[in-house]
PDB file of C-alpha atoms in Angstrom:
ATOM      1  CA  UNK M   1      18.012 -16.497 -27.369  1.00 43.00           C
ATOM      2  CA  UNK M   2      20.627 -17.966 -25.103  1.00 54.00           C
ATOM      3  CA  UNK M   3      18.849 -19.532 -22.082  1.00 63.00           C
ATOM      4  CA  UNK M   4      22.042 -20.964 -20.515  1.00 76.00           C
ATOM      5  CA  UNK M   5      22.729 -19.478 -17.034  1.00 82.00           C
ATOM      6  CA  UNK M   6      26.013 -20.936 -16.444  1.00 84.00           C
ATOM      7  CA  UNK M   7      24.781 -23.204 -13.792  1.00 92.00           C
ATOM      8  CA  UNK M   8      24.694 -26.701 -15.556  1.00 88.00           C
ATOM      9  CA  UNK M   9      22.699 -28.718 -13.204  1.00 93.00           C
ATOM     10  CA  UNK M  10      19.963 -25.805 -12.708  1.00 94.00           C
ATOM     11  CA  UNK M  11      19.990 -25.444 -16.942  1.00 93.00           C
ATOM     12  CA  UNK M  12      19.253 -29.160 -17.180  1.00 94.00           C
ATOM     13  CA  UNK M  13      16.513 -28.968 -14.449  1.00 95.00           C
ATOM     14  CA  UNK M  14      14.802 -25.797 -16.289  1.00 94.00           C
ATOM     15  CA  UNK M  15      14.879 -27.987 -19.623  1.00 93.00           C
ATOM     16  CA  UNK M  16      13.140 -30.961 -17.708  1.00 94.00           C
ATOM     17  CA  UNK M  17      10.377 -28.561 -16.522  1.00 94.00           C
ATOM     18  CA  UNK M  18      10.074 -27.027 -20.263  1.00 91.00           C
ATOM     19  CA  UNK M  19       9.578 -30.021 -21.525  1.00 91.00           C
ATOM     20  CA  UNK M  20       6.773 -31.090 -18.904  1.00 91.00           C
ATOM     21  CA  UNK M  21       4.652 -28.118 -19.923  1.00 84.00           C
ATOM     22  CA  UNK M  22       3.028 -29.755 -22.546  1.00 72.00           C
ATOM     23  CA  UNK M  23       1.512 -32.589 -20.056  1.00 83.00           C
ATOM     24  CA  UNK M  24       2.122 -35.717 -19.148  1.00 89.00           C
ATOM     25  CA  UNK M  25       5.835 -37.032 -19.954  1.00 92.00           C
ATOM     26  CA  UNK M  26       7.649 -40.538 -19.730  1.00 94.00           C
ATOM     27  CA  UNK M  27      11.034 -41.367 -19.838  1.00 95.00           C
ATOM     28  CA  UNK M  28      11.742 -41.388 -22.702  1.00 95.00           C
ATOM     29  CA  UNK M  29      10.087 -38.362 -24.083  1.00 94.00           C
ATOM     30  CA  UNK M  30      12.020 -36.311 -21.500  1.00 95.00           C
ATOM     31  CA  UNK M  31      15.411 -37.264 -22.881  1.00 95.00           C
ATOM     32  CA  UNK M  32      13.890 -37.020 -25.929  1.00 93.00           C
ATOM     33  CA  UNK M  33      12.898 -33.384 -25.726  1.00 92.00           C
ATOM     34  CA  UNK M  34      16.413 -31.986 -23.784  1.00 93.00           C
ATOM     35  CA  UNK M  35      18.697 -34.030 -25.385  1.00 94.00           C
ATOM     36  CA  UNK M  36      20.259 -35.070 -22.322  1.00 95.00           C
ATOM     37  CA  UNK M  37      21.450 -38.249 -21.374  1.00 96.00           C
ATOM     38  CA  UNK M  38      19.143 -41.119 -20.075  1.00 96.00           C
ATOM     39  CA  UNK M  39      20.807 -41.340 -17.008  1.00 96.00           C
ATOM     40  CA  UNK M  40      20.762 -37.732 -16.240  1.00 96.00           C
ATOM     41  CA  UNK M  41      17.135 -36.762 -16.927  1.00 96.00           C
ATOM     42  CA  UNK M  42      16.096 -39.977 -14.531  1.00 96.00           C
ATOM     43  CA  UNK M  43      18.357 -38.315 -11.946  1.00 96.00           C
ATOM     44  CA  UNK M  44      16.730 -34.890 -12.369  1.00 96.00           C
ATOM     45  CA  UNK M  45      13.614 -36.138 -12.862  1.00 96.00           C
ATOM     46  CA  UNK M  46      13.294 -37.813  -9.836  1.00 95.00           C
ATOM     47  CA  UNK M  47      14.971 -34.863  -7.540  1.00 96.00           C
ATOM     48  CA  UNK M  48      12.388 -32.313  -8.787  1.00 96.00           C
ATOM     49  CA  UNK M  49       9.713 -35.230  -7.761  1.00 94.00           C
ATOM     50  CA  UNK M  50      11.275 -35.111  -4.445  1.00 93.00           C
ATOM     51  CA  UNK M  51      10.900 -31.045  -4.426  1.00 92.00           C
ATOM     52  CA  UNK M  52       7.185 -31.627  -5.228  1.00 90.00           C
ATOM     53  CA  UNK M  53       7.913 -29.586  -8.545  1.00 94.00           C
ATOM     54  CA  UNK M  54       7.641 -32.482 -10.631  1.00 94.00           C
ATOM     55  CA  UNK M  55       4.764 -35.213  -9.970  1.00 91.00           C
ATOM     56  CA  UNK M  56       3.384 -38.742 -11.278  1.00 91.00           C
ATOM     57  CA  UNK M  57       0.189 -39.558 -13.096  1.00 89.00           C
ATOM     58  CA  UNK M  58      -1.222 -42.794 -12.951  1.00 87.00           C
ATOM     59  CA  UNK M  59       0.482 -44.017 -15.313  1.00 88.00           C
ATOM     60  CA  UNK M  60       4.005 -43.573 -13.941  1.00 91.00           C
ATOM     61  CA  UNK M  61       4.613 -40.403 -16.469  1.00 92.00           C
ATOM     62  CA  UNK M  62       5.900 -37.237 -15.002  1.00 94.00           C
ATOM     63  CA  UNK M  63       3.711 -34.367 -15.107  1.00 91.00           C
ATOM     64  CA  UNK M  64       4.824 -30.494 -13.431  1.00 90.00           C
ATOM     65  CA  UNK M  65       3.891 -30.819  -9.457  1.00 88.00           C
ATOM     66  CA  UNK M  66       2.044 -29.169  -7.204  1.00 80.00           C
ATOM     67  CA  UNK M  67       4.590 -27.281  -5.710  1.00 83.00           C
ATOM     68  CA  UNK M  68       4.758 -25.322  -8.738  1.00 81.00           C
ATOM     69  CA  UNK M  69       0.809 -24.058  -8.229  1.00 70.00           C
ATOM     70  CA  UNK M  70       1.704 -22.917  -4.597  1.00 67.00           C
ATOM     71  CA  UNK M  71       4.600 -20.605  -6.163  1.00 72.00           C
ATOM     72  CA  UNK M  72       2.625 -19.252  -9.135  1.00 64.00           C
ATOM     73  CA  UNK M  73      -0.107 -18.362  -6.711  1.00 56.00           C
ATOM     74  CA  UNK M  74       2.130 -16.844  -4.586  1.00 51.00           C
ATOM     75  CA  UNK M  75       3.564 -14.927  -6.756  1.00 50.00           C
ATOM     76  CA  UNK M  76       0.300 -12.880  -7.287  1.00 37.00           C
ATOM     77  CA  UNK M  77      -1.349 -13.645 -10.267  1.00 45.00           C
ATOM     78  CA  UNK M  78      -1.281 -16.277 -13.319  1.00 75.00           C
ATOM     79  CA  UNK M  79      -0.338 -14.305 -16.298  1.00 81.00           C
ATOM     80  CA  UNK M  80      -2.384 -16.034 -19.205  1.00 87.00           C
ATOM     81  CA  UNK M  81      -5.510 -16.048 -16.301  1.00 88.00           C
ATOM     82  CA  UNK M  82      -4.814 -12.027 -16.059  1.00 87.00           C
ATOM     83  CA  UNK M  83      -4.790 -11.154 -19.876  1.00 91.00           C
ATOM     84  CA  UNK M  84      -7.539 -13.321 -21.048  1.00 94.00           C
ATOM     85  CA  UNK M  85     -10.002 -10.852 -19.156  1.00 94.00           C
ATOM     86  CA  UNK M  86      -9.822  -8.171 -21.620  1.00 95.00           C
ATOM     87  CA  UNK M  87      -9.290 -10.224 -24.774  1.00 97.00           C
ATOM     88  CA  UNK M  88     -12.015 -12.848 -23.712  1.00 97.00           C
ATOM     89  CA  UNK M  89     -14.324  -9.744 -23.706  1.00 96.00           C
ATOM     90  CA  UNK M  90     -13.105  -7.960 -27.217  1.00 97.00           C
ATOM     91  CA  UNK M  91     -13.436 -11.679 -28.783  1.00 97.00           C
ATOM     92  CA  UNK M  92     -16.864 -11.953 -27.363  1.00 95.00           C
ATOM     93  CA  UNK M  93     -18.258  -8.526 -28.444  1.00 95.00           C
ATOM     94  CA  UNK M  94     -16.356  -8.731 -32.165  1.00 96.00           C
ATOM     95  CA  UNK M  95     -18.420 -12.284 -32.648  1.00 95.00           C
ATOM     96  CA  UNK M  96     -21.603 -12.384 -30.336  1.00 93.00           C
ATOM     97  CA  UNK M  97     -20.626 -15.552 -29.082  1.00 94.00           C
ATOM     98  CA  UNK M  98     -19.562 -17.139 -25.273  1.00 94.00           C
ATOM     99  CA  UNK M  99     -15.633 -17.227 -25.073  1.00 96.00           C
ATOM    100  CA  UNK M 100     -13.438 -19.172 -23.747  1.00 96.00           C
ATOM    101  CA  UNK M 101      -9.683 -19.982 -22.862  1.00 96.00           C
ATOM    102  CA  UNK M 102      -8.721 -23.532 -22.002  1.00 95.00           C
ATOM    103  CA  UNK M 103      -5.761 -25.162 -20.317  1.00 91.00           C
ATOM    104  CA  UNK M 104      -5.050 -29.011 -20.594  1.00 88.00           C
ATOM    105  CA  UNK M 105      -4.598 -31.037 -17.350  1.00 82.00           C
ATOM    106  CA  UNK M 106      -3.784 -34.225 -17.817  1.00 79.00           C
ATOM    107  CA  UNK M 107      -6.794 -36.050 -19.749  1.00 84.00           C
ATOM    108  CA  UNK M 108      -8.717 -32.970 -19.393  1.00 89.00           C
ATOM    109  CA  UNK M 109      -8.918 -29.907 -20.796  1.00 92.00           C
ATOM    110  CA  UNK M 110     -10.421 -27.032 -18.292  1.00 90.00           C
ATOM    111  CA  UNK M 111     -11.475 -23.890 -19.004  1.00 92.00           C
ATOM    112  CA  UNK M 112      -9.800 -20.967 -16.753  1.00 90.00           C
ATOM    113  CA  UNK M 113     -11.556 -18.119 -18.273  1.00 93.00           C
ATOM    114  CA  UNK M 114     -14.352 -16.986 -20.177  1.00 94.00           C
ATOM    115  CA  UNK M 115     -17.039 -14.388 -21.218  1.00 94.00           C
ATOM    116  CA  UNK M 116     -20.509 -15.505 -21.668  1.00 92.00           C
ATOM    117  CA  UNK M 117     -22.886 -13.911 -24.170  1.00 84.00           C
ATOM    118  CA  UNK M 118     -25.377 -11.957 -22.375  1.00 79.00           C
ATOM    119  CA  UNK M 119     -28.619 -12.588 -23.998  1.00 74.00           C
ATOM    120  CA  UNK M 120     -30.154 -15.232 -26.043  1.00 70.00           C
ATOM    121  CA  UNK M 121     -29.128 -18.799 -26.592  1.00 69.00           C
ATOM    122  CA  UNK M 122     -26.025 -19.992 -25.888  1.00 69.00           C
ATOM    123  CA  UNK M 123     -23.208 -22.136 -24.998  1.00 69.00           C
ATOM    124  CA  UNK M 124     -22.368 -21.857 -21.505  1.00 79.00           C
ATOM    125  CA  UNK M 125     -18.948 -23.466 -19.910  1.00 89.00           C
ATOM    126  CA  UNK M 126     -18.076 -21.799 -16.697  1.00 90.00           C
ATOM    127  CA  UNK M 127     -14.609 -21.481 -15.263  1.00 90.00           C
ATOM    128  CA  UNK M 128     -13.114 -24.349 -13.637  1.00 88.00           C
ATOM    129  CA  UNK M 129     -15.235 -27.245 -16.224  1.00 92.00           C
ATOM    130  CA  UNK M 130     -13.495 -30.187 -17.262  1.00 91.00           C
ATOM    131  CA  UNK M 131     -14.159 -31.258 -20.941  1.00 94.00           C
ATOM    132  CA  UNK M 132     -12.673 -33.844 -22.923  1.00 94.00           C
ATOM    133  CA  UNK M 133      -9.669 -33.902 -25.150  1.00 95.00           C
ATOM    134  CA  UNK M 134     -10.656 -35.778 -27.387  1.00 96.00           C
ATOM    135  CA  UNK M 135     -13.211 -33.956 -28.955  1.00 97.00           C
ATOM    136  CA  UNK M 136     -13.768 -29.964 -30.150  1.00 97.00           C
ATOM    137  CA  UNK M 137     -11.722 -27.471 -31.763  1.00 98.00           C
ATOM    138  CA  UNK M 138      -9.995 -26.261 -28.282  1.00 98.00           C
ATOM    139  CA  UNK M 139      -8.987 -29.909 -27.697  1.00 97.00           C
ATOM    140  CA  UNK M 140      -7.960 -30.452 -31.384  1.00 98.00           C
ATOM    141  CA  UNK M 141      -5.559 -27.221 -30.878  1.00 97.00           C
ATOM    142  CA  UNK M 142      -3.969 -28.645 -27.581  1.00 96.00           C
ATOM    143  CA  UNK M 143      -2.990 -31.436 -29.272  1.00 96.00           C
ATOM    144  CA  UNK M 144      -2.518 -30.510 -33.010  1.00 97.00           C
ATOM    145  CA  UNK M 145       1.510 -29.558 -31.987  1.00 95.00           C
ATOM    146  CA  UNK M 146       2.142 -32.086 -29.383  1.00 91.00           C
ATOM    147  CA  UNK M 147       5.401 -34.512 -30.721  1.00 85.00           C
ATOM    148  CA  UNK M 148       4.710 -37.601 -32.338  1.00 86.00           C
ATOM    149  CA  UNK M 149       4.085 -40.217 -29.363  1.00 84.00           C
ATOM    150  CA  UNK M 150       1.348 -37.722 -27.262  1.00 86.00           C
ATOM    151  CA  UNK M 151      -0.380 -36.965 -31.328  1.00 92.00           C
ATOM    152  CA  UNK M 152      -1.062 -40.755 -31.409  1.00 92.00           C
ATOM    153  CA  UNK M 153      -2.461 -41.236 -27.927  1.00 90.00           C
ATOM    154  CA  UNK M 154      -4.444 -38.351 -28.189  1.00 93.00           C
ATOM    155  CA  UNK M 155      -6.091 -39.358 -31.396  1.00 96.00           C
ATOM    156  CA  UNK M 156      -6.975 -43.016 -29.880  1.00 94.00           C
ATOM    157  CA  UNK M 157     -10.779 -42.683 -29.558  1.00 95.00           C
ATOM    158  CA  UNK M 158     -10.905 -38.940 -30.678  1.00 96.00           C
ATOM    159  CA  UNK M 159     -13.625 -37.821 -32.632  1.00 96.00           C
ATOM    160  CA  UNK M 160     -11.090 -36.062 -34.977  1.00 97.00           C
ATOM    161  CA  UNK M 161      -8.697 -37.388 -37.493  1.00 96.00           C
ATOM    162  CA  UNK M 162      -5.143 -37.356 -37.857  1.00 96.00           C
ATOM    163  CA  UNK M 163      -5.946 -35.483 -41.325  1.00 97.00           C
ATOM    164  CA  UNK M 164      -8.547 -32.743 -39.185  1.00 97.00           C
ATOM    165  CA  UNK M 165      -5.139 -32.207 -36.751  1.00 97.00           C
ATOM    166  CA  UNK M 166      -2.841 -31.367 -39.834  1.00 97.00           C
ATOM    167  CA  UNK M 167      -5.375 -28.534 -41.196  1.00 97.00           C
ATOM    168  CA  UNK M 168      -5.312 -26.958 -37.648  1.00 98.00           C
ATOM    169  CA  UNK M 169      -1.803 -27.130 -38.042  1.00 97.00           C
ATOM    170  CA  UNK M 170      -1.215 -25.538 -41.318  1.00 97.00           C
ATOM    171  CA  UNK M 171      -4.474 -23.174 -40.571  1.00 97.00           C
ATOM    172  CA  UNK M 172      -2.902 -22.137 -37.306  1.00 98.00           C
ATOM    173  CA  UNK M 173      -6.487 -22.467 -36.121  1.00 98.00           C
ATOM    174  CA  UNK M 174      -9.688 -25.110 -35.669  1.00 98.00           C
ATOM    175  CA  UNK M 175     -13.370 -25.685 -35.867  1.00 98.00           C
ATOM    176  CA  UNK M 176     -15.688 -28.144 -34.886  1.00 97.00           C
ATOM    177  CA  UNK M 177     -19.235 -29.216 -35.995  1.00 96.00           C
ATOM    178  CA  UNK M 178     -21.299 -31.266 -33.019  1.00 94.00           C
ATOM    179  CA  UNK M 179     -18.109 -32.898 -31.740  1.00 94.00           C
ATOM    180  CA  UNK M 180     -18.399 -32.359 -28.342  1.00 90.00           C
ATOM    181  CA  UNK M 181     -22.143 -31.555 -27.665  1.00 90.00           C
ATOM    182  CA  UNK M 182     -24.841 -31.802 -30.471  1.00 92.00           C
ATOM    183  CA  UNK M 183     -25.853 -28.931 -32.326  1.00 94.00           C
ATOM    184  CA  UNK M 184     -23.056 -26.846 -30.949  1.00 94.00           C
ATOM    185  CA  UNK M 185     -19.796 -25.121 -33.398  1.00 96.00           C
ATOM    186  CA  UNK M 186     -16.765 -23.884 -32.041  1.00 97.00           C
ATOM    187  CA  UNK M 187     -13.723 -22.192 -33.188  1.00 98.00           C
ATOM    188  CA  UNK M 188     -10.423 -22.239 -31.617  1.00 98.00           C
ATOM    189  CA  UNK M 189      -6.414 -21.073 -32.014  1.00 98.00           C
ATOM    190  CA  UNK M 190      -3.578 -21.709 -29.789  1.00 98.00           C
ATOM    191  CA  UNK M 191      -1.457 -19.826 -27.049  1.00 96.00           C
ATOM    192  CA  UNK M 192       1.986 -20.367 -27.017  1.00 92.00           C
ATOM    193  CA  UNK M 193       4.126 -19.571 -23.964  1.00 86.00           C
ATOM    194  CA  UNK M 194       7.187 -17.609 -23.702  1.00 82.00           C
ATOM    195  CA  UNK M 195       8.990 -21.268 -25.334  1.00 78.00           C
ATOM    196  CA  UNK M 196       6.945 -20.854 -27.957  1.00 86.00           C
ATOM    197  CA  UNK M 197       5.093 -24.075 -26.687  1.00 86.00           C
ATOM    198  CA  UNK M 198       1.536 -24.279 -27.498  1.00 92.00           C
ATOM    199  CA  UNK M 199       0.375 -24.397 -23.488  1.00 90.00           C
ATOM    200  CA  UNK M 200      -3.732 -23.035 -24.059  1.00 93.00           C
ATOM    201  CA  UNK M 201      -6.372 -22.630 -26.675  1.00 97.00           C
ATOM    202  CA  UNK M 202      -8.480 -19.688 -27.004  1.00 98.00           C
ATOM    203  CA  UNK M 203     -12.136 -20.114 -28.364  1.00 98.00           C
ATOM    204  CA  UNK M 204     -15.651 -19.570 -29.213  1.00 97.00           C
ATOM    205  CA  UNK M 205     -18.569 -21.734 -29.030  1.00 95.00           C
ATOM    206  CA  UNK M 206     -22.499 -21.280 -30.067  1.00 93.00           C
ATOM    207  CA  UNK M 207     -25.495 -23.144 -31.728  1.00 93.00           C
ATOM    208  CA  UNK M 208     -24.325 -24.121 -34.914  1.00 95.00           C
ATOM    209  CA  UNK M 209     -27.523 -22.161 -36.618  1.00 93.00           C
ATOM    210  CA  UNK M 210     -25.669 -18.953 -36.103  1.00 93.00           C
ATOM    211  CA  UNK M 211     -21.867 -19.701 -35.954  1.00 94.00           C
ATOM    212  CA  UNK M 212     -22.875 -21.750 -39.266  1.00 95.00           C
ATOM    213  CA  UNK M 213     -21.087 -24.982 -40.862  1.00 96.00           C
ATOM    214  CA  UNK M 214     -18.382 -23.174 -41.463  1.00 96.00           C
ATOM    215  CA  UNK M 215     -17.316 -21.246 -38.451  1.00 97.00           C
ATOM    216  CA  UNK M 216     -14.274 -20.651 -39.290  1.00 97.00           C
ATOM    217  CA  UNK M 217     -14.656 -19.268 -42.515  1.00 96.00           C
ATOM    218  CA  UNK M 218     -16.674 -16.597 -40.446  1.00 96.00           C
ATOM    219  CA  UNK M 219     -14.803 -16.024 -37.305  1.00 97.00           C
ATOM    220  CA  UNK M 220     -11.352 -17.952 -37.961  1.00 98.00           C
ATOM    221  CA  UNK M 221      -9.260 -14.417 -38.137  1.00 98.00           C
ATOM    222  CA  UNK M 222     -10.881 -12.747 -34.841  1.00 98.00           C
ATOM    223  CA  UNK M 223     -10.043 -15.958 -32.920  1.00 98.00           C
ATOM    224  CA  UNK M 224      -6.368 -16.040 -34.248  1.00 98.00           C
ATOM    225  CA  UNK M 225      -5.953 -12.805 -33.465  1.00 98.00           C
ATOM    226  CA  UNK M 226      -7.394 -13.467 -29.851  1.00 98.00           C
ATOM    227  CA  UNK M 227      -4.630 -16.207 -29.430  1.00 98.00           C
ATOM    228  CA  UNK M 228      -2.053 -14.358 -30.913  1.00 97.00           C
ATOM    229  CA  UNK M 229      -2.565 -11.206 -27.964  1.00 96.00           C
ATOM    230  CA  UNK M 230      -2.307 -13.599 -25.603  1.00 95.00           C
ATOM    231  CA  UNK M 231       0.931 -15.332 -26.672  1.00 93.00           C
ATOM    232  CA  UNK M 232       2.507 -11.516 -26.537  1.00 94.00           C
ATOM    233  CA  UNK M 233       1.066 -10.722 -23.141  1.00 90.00           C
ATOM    234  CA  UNK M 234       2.943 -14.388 -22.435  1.00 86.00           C
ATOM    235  CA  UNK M 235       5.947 -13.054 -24.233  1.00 83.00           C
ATOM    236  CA  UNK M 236       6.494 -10.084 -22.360  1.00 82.00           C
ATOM    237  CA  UNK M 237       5.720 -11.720 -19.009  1.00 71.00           C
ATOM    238  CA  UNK M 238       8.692 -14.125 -19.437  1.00 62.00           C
ATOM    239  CA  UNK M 239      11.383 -11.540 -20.851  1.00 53.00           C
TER     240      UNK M 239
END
């Protein structure tokens, strides 16, 4: 698909925010991912910081801005937020277990929907918790497809491997065993946005004596297909 609009300078811009939407850029990954000239992207960069569309971490990296929340909430309603409703629910009923859909901020990853298993034990994460990256199959599929540079800082400390991250990859989905919380199993697959970026992870989670030591094996294809609906609701919201 041709995304050119004509207008060069608002192109380039749109290409700077694309490439933010996997989290926290420098420099150097920006002209990196556009292809633009150093020069250029710095420019940009630092005009859309200006606008409040692009912002700064701590760590000097640019990151998408808050101006960017104010639109998308004016606008009406958050797209991914608005589908995972139904999904969250049909995921939930098909396995018996909590669901969840999680969005990385920064060193976080937060979860901004889910469906909670009505009776019995369970694994409860309400909306709005912040829960590491660095551990869990949700985490593991936020980072599995991030470029080379993020993959490496992401795995520093994690409780996964570089070698767990390539079998989500070729999988197209992920499980973990007591990573994050003892005695708990999860499984997880990715939602990619209209780019085809992976920007969320969709998941279940549940004592491990009924998801088993090998979730995946058990609910792997239900969870997949949960991530796929959600990357076609995503799909048809940016055509």
């Amino acid at each position: 698909m041709d995304t050119a609009s004509g207008v060069g300078v608002i192109d380039k811009a749109a290409m700077v925010l694309d490439a933010l939407e996997a989290g926290p850029t420098t420099l150097a990954q920006l002209v990196s991912a556009t292809g633009l000239a150093r020069p250029t992207v710095h420019r940009l960069a630092l005009a859309l910081v200006h606008h409040r569309l692009v912002g700064r971490d701590i760590q000097g990296r640019f990151v998408l801005g808050g101006r960017l929340v104010e639109l998308a909430s004016a606008a009406g309603e958050d797209r991914l937020i608005a589908s995972a409703g139904p999904v969250l629910l049909a995921l939930r009923d098909a396995t018996g277990e909590s669901s969840q859909v999680f969005r990385r901020q920064g060193e976080w990853r937060v979860c901004v929907a889910s469906a909670e298993r009505p009776i019995g034990l369970r694994d409860t994460i309400p909306v709005g918790t912040q829960l590491s990256m660095k551990a869990g199959s949700a985490a593991q599929c936020l980072l599995a497809w991030e470029d080379h540079d993020r993959l490496l800082e992401g795995l520093h400390n994690a409780r996964f491997t570089p070698t767990v991250l390539a079998g989500v990859r070729r999988r197209g989905w992920a499980q973990s065993l007591g990573e994050r919380e003892p005695g708990v199993a999860s499984v997880s697959a990715p939602v990619r946005g209209p780019s085809g970026r992976v920007i969320a992870a969709v998941s279940i989670s549940g004592p491990i004596e009924r998801l088993t030591r090998q979730p995946g094996r058990v609910h792997a294809e239900v969870v997949a297909k949960a991530g796929a609906q959600l990357t076609e609701a995503l799909r048809k919201s940016g055509e």
